[in-house]
Coordinates of C-alpha atoms and ligand atoms in Angstrom, one line a residue:
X1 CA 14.1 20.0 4.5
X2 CA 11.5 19.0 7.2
X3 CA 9.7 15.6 7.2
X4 CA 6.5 15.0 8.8
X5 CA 6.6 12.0 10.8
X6 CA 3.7 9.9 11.6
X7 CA 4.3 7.0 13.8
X8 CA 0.5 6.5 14.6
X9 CA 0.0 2.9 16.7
X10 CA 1.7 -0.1 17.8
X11 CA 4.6 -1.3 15.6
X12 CA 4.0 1.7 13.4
X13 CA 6.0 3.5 15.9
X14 CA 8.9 0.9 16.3
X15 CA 9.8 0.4 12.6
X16 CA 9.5 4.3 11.9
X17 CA 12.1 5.3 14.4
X18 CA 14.5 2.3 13.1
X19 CA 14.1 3.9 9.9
X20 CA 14.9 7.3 10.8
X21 CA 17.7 6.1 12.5
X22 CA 18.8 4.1 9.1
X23 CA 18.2 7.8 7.5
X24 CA 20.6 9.5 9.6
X25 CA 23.0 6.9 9.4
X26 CA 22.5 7.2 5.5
X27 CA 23.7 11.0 5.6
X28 CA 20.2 12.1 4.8
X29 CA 20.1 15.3 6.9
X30 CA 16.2 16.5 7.4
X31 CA 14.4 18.1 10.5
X32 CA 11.6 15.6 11.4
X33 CA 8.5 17.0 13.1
X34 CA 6.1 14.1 14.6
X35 CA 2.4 14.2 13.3
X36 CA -0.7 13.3 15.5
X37 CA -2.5 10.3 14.0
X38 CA -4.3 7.1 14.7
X39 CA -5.5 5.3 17.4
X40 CA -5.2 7.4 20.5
X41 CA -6.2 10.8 18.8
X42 CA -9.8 9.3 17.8
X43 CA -10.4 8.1 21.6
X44 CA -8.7 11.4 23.3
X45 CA -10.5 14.1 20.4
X46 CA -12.6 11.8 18.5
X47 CA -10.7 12.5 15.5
X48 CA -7.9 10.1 14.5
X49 CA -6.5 12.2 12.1
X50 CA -6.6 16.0 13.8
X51 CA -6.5 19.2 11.4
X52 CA -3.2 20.3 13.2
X53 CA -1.6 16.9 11.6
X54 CA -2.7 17.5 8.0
X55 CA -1.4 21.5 8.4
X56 CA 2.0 19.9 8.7
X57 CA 1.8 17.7 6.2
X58 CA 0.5 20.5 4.0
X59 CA 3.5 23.0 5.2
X60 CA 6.5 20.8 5.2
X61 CA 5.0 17.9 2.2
X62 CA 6.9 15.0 2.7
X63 CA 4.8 12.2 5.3
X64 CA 7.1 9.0 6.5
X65 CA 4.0 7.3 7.9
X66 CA 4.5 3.8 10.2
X67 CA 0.9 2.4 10.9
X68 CA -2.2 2.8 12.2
X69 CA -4.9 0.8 13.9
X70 CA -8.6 0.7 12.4
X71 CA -11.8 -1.1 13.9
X72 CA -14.7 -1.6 12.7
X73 CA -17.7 1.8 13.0
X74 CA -19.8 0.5 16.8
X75 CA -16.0 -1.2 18.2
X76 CA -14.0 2.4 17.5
X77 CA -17.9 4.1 18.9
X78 CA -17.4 2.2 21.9
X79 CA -13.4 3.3 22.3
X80 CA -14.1 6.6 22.8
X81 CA -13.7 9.3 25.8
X82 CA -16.7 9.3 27.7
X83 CA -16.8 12.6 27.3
X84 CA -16.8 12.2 23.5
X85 CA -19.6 9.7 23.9
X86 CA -23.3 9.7 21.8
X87 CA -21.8 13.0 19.6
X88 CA -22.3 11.2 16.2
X89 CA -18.8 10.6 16.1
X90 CA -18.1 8.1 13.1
X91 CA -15.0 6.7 13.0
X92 CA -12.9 6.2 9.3
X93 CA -9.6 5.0 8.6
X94 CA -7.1 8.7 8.7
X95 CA -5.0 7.1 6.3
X96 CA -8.1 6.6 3.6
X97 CA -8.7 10.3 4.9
X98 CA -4.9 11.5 4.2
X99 CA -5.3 10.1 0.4
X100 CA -8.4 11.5 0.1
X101 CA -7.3 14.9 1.3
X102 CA -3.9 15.6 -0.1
X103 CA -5.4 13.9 -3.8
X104 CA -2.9 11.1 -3.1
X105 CA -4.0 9.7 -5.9
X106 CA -1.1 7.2 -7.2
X107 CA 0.0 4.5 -4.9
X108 CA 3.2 2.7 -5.9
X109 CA 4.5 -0.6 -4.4
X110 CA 7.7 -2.5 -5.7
X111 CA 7.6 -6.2 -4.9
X112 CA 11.1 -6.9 -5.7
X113 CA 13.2 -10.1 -4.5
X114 CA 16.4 -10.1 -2.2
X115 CA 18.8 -12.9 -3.1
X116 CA 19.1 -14.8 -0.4
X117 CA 15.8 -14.3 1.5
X118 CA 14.6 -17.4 2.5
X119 CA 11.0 -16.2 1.9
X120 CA 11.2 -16.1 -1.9
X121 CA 8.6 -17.9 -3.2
X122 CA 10.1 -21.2 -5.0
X123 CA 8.1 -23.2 -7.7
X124 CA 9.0 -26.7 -9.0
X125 CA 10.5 -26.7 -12.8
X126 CA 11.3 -29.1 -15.4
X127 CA 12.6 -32.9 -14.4
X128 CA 11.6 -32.0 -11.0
X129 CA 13.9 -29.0 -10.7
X130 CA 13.5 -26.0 -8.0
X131 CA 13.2 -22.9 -9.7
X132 CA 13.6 -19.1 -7.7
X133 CA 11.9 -16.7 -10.1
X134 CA 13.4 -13.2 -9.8
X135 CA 10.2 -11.0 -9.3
X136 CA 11.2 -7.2 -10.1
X137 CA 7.1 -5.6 -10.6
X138 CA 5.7 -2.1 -9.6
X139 CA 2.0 -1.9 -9.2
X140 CA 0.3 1.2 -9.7
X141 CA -2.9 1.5 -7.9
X142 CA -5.2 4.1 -8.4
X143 CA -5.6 5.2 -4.8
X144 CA -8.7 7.3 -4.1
X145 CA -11.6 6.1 -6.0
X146 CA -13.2 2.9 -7.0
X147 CA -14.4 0.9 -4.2
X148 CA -12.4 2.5 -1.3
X149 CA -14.2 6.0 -2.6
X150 CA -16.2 6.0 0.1
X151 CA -19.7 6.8 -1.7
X152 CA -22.0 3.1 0.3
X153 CA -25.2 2.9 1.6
X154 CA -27.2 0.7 3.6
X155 CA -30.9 1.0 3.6
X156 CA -30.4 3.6 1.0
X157 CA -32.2 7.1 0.5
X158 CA -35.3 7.5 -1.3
X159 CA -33.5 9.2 -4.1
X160 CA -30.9 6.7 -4.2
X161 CA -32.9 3.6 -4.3
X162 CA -35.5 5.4 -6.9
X163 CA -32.4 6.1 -9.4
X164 CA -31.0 2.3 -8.7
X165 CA -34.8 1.5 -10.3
X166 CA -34.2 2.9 -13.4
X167 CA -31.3 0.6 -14.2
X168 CA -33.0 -2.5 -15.6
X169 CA -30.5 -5.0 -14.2
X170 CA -31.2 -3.5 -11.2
X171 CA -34.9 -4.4 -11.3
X172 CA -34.5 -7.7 -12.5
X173 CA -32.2 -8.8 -9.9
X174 CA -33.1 -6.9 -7.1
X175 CA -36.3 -5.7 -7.8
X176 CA -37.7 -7.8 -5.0
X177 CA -35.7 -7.4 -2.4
X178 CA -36.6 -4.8 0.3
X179 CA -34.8 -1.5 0.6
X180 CA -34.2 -1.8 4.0
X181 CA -32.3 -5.0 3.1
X182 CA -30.0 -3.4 0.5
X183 CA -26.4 -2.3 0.8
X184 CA -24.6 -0.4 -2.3
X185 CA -20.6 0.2 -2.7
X186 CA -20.1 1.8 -5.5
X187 CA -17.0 1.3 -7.7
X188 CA -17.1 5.2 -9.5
X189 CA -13.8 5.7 -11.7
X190 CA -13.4 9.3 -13.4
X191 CA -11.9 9.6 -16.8
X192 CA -9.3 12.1 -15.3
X193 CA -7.5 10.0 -12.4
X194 CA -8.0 6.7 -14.4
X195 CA -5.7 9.0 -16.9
X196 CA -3.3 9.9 -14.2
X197 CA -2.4 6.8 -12.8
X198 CA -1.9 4.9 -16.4
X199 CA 0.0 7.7 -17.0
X200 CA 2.3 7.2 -14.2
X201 CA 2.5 3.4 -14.7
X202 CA 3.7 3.9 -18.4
X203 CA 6.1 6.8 -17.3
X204 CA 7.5 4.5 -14.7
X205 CA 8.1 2.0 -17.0
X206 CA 9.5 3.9 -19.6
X207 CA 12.2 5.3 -17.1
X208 CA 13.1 2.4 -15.2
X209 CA 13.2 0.1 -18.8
X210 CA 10.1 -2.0 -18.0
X211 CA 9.1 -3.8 -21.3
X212 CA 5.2 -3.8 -20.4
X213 CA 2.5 -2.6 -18.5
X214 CA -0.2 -5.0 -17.7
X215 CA -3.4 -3.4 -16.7
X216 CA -5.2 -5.8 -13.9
X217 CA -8.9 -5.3 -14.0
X218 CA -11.6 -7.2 -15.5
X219 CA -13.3 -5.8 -18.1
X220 CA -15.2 -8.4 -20.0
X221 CA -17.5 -8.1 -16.5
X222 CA -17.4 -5.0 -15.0
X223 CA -17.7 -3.1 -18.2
X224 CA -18.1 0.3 -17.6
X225 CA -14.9 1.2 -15.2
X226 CA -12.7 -1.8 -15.5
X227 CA -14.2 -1.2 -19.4
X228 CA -12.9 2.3 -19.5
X229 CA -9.7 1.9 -17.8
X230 CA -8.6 -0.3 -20.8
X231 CA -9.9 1.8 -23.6
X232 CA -8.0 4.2 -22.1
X233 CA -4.7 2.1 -21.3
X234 CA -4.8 1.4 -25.2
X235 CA -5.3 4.7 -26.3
X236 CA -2.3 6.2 -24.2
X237 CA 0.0 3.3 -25.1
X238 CA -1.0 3.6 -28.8
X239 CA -0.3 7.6 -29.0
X240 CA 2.5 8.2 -26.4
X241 CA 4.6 5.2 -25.4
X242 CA 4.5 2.7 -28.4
X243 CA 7.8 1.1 -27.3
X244 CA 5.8 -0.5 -24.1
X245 CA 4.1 -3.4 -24.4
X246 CA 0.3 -3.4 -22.9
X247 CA -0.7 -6.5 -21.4
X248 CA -4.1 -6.9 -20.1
X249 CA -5.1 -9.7 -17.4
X250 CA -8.4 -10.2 -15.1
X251 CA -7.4 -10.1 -11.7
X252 CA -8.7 -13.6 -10.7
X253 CA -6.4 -15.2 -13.8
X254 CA -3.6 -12.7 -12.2
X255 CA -3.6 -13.9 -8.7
X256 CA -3.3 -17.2 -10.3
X257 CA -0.5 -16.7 -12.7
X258 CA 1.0 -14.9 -9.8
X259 CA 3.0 -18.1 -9.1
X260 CA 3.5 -19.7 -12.3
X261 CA 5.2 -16.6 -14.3
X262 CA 5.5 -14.0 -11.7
X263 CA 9.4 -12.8 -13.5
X264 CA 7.4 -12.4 -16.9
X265 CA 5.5 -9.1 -14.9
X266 CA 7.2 -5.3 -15.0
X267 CA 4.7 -2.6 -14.4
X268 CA 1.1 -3.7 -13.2
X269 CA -1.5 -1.3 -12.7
X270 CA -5.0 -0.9 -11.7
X271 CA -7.8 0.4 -9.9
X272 CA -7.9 1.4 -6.3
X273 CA -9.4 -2.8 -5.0
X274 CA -7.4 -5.0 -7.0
X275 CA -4.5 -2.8 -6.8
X276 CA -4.5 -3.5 -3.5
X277 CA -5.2 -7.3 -4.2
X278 CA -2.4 -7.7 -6.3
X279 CA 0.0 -6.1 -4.6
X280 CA -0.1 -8.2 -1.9
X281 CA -0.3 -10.8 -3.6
X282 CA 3.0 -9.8 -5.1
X283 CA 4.3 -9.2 -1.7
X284 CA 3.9 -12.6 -0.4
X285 CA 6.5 -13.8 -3.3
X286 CA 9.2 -11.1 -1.8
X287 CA 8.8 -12.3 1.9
X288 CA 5.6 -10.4 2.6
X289 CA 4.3 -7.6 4.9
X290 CA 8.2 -7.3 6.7
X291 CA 9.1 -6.3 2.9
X292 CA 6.1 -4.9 1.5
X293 CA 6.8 -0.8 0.5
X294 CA 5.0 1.7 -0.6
X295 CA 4.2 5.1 -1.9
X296 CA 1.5 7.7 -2.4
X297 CA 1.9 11.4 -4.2
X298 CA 0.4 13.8 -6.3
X299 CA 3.0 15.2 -8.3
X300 CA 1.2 18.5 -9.2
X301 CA 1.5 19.1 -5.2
X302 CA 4.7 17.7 -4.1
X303 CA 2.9 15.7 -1.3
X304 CA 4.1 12.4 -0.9
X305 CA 3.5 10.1 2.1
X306 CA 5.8 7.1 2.0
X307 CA 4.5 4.0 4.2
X308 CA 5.0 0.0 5.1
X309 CA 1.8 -1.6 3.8
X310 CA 1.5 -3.4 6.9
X311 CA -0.6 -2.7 9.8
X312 CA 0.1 -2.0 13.5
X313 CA 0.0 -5.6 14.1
X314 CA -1.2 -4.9 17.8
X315 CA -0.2 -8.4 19.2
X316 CA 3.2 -7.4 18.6
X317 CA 2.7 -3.8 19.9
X318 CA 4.3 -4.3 23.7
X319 CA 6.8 -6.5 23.4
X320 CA 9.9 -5.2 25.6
X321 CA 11.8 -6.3 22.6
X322 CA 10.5 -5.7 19.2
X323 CA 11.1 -8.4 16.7
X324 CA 9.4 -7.3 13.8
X325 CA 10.9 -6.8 10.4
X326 CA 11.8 -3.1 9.8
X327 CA 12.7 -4.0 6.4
X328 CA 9.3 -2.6 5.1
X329 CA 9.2 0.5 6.5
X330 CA 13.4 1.3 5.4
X331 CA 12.3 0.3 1.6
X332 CA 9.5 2.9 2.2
X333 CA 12.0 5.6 3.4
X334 CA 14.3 5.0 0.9
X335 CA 11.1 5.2 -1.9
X336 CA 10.6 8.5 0.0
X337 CA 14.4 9.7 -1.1
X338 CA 13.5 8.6 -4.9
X339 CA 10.4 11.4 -4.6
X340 CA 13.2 13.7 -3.3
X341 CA 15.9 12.9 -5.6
X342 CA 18.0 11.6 -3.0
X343 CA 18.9 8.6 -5.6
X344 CA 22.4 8.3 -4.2
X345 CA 21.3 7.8 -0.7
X346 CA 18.5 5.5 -1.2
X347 CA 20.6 3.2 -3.6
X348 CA 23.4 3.0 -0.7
X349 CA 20.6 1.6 2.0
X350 CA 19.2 -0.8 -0.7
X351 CA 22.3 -1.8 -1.2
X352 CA 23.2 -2.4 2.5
X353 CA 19.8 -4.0 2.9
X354 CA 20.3 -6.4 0.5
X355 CA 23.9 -7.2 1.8
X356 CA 22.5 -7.6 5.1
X357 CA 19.8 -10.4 3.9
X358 CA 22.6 -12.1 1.3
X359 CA 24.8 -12.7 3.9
X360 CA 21.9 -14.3 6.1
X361 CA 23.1 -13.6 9.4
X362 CA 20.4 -11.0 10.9
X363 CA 17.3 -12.2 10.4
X364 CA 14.0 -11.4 12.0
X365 CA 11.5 -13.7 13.2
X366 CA 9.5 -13.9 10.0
X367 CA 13.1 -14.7 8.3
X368 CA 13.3 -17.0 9.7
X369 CA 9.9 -19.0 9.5
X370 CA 9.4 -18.5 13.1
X371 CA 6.0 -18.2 15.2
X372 CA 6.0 -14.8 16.4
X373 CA 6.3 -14.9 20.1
X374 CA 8.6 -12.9 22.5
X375 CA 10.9 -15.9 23.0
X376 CA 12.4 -15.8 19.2
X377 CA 15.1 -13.4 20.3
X378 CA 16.4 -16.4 22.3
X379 CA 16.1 -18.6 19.6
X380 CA 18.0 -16.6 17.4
X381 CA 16.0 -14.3 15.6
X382 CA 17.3 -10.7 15.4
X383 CA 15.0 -7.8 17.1
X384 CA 13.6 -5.2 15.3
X385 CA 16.8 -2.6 16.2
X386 CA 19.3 -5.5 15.4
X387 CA 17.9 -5.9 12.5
X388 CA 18.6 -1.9 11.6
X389 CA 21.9 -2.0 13.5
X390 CA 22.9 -4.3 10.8
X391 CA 21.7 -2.5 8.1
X392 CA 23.7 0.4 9.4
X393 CA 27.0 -1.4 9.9
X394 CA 27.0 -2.2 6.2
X395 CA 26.4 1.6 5.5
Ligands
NAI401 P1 -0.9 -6.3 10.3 O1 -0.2 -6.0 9.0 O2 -0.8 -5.3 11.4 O3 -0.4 -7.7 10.9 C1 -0.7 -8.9 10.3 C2 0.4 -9.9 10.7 O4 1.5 -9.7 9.8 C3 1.1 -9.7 12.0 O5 0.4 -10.4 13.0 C4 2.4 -10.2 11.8 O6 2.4 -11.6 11.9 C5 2.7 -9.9 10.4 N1 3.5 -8.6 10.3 C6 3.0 -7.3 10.1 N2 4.0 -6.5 10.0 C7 5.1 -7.2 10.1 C8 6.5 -6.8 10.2 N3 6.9 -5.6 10.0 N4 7.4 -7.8 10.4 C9 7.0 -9.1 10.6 N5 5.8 -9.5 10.5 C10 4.8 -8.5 10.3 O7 -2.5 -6.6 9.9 P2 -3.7 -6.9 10.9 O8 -3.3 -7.7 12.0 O9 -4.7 -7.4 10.0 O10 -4.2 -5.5 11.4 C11 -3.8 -4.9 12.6 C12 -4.2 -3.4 12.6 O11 -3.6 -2.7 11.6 C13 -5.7 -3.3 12.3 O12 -6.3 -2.4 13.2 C14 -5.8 -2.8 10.9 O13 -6.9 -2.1 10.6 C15 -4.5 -2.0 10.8 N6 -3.9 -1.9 9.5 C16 -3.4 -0.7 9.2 C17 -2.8 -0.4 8.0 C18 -2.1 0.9 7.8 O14 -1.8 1.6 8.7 N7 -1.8 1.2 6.5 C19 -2.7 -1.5 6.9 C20 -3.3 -2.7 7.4 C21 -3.9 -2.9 8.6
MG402 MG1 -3.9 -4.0 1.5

């Protein structure tokens, strides 16, 4: 088996080859071949994610992906070879581009707590009591339409702007207001992934033993897609997995009963924005972006690409020694093994991972509620290859 590896930019390089290393150390025995993406490929070619990369990813269709960096359209414009210069080159993010193109259309992230991690979220009880509320929730975001779909305009075309008229809210509220001064994002769901990724919620659920799905949206407002999503949600649980519970929250109450009930939560799903809202809001619970996995697949092509949802967190980029948490991106390997029915291995580094933060003597900088700065190894925190050289040692 061959996995493409994409390290892409600043710690997104670090953390991937920690968890390779972990892999190896696991028994997992794969050829890895490294994928061009990111940061340097857009300057160099003006392309950050060339068509080389996504023929390997088509060939070999596993991805472990580290990070990339992203900046906003006239910043990246200005980054580029001078030779590559006033082209009409428009930057966009290649790992929006690598969902888009391989259909990656379910996301998955666990947000589940590590006894022991002294960045579980704590809550005050009864009489005054501290209370640690075991989080154990899957979010399923829908992961290529919606808002992040890509269909925006400013100053919109004629066309555009003469359809917009036809909606009567539209006139009534914006009526007024210049073309030239209005911006459209559209939020388009269709009826067909909306189906697919309930579909994988509840069938997560229902393997794993999850008592209910809550679908996260808001549709008493934004009636049509949020609207649909739930007719749907109730139509699916009603005919094919009556033994699940379906729970259905607005994402604003969501993020709030985030910290008063978050242990009452399973499987949580939603569209493509507030899936990505509540997931990190999850996250921070667990520890946060050093624990934060996650995975993207279609199942109808095999391709999966398995990734930390942090960034390339570019302050941290040169340090001589790394000191960020590689945590995120082993969970996110090991969620690559569950896609390859490598069960056995993953469940051996989960288990060493979650020996390593019980026992609470290797911990990174964020671990240990530290200000990331280069002088934390001397304080005590553990570097980012510490950090796996523990994991290993318990393997
Ligand atoms: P970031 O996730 O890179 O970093 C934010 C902060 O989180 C860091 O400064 C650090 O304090 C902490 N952090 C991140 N990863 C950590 C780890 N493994 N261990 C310990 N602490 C960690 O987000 P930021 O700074 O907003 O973005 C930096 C760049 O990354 C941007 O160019 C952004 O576009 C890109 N980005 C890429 C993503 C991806 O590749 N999927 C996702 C998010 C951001
Ligand atoms: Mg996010």
């Amino acid at each position: 088996m061959t996995i493409v590896t994409l390290p892409g930019d600043g710690i997104g390089k670090v953390v991937l080859e920690e968890a390779i290393r972990v892999l190896e150390e696991a028994g997992f025995e794969a050829d890895y071949v490294e994928g061009d993406i990111g940061w340097e490929f857009w300057k160099k070619e003006g392309n950050p994610l060339p068509e080389r990369t996504l023929n390997l990813l088509e060939e070999h269709k596993i991805g472990l992906f580290g990070a990339i960096t992203s900046k906003p359209k006239d910043d990246a414009a200005a980054e580029l070879d001078p030779s590559l210069k006033d082209k009409g080159l428009v930057y966009s993010s290649p790992i929006v581009g690598l969902r888009q193109h391989f259909k990656l259309d379910i996301c998955a992230r666990p947000c589940k707590t590590y006894k022991g991690n002294p960045l579980n979220f704590i809550r005050r009880g009864k009489d005054n009591t501290i209370e640690e509320p075991e989080v154990d929730v899957v979010i399923f975001r829908q992961n290529t339409e919606g808002l992040y779909g890509g269909v925006e305009w400013s100053n919109p075309p004629e066309e555009v702007y003469e359809a917009l008229l036809t909606h009567p809210k539209f006139r009534k509220n914006f009526g007024d207001v210049p073309k030239e001064e209005i911006s459209v994002s559209t939020r388009i769901f269709s009826k067909k992934a909306t189906e697919r990724i309930l579909r994988a919620a509840f069938e997560h659920a229902k393997k794993y033993g999850y008592k209910s799905v809550t679908l996260c949206e808001k549709p008493n407002v934004i009636r049509e897609t949020s609207g649909m999503m739930f007719k749907m949600a109730k139509e699916i649980q009603k005919a094919d997995y009556p033994e699940i519970e379906l729970w259905n929250t607005n994402i604003d109450a969501q993020m709030m009963w985030l910290t008063k009930n978050p242990e009452n939560y399973g499987v949580i799903v939603a569209g493509n924005m507030f899936g990505d809202i509540v997931s990190d809001g999850f996250a921070g619970l667990i520890g946060g972006l050093g624990f934060a996995c996650s995975a993207q697949f279609n199942h109808d092509t095999g391709i999966g690409v398995f990734e930390p949802t942090h960034g390339s967190a570019p302050k941290y980029a040169d340090y001589d020694v790394s000191i960020v948490n590689p945590i995120a991106m082993i969970e996110s390997a090991c969620m690559m093994l569950d896609f390859i029915d490598e069960n056995e291995i993953a469940k051996k580094i989960r288990k060493a991972v979650a020996e390593v933060i019980a026992e609470g003597k290797v911990r990174t900088y964020d671990m240990k509620k530290m200000p990331g700065k280069p002088d934390v190894i001397e304080k005590g925190a553990a570097s980012t290859q510490e950090m796996a050289d523990a994991i290993i040692e318990k393997l």
